[in-house]
Coordinates of C-alpha atoms in Angstrom, one line a residue:
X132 CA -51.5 34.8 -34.8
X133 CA -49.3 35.6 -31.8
X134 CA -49.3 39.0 -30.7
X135 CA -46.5 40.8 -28.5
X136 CA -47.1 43.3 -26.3
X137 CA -44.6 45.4 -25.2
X138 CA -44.8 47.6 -21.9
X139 CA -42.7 50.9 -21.6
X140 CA -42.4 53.0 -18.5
X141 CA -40.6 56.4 -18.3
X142 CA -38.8 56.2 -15.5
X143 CA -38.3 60.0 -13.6
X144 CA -35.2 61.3 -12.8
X145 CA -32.1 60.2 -10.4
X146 CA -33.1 59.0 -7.2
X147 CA -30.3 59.7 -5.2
X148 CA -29.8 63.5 -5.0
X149 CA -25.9 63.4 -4.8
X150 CA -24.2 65.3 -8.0
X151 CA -23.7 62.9 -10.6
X152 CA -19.8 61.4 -11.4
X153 CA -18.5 61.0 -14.6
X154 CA -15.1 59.3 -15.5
X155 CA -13.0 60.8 -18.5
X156 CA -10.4 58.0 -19.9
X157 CA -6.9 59.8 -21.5
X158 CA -5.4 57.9 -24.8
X159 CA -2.2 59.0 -24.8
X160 CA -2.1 59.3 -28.6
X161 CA 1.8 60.2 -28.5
X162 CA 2.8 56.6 -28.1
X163 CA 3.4 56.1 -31.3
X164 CA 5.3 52.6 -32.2
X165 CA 6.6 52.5 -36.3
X166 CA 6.0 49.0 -36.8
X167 CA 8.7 49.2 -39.6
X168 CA 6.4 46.9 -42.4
X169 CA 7.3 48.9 -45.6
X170 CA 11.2 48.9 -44.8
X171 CA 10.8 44.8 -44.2
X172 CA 8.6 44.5 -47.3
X173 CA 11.7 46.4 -49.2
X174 CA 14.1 44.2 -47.5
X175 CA 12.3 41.0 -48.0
X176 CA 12.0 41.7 -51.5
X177 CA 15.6 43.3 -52.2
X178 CA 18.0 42.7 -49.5
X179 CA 16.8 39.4 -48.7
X180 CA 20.4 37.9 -47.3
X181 CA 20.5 35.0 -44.9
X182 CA 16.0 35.7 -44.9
X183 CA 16.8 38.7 -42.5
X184 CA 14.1 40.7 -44.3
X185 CA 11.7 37.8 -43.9
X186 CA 12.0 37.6 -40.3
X187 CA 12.2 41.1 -40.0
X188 CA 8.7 41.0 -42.0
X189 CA 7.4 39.1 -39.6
X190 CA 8.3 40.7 -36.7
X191 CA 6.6 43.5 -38.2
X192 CA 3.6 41.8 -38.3
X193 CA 3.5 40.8 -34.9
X194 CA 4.7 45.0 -33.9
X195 CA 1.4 45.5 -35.5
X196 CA -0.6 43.1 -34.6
X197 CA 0.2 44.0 -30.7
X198 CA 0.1 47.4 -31.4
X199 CA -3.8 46.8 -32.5
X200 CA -4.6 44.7 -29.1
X201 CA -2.8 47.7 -27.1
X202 CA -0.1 45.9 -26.1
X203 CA 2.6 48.6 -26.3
X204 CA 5.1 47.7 -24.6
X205 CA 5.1 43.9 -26.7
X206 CA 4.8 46.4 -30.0
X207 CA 8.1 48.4 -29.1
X208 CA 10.0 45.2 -29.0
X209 CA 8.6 43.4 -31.9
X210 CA 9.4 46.6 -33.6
X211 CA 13.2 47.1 -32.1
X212 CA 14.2 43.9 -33.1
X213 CA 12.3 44.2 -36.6
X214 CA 14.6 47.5 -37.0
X215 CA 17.9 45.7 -35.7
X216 CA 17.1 42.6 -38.6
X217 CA 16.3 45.3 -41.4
X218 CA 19.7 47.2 -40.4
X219 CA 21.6 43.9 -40.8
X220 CA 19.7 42.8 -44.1
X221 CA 20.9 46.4 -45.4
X222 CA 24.1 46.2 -44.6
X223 CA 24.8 42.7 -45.7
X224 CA 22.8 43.2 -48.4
X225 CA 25.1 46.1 -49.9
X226 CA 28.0 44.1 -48.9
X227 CA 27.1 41.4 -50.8
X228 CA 26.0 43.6 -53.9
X229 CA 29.5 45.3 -53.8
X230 CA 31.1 41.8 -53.7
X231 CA 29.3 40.5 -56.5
X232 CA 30.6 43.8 -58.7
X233 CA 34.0 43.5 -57.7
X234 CA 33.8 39.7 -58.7
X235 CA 32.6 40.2 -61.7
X236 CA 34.3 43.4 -63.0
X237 CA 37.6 42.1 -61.5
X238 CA 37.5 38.5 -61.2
X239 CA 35.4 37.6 -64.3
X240 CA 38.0 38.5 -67.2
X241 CA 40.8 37.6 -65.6
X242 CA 39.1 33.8 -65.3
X243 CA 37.7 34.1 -68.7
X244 CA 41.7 35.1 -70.0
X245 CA 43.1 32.3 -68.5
X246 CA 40.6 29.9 -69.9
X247 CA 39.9 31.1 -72.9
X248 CA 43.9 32.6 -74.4
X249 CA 42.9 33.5 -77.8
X250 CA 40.5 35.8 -77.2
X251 CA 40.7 39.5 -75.2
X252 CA 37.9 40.7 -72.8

C-alpha cells in the first residue's frame, strides 16, 4: 500500500511592502448586435424566394456565432448583410404572393373560358 504524503506551508503575507494593484476590465454591455435569426427562420420558412431566407439564415448563424467568440465587429456585418437578404426575401416574397393572386383571380378564368366555352366561372 502506497501512501502520499502531502506537505502544506502557510505562506505569511506580501513581501514587498508597496500597495497592492489591481486591474478592473469594462464589458461594454451596450454593444449589442441583433443577430436577426427569428426573422431568417420566418423568411426561410415563408418568403423563401430565390433561397434569400436560407442565406440570410445562415448569415445569421455565423452573426451569432462571432458574436459568442467576441468578434464584434465580424458579428455587425454578418448581421447587416443577414438584414439586407431578409429585406429582399420580404419584398420579393410579397411581390410574388401578389402576382400569384392577380394570376389566378384574373388570369385563371379567363384561360379556363377560352378553353373550356360551355361552361361559366
Amino acid at each position: 500500500m502506497i501512501r502520499e504524503q502531502h506537505e502544506v506551508s502557510v505562506l505569511g503575507g506580501p513581501q514587498n511592502p508597496a500597495p497592492v494593484m489591481s486591474t478592473v476590465v469594462q464589458v461594454q454591455a451596450d454593444t449589442v448586435v441583433p443577430d436577426h435569426i427569428v426573422w431568417s427562420l420566418f423568411n426561410t420558412l415563408f418568403f423563401n424566394t430565390c433561397c434569400l431566407g436560407f442565406v440570410a439564415f445562415a448569415f445569421s448563424v455565423k452573426s451569432r456565432d462571432r458574436k459568442m467568440v467576441g468578434d464584434m465587429i465580424g458579428a455587425q456585418s454578418h448581421a447587416s448583410t443577414a438584414k439586407c437578404l431578409n429585406i429582399w426575401a420580404v419584398i420579393l416574397g410579397i411581390f410574388m404572393t401578389i402576382g400569384l393572386i392577380v394570376l389566378l383571380v384574373f388570369v385563371l378564368p379567363g384561360i379556363l373560358q377560352n378553353v373550356m366555352p360551355n361552361r361559366h366561372f
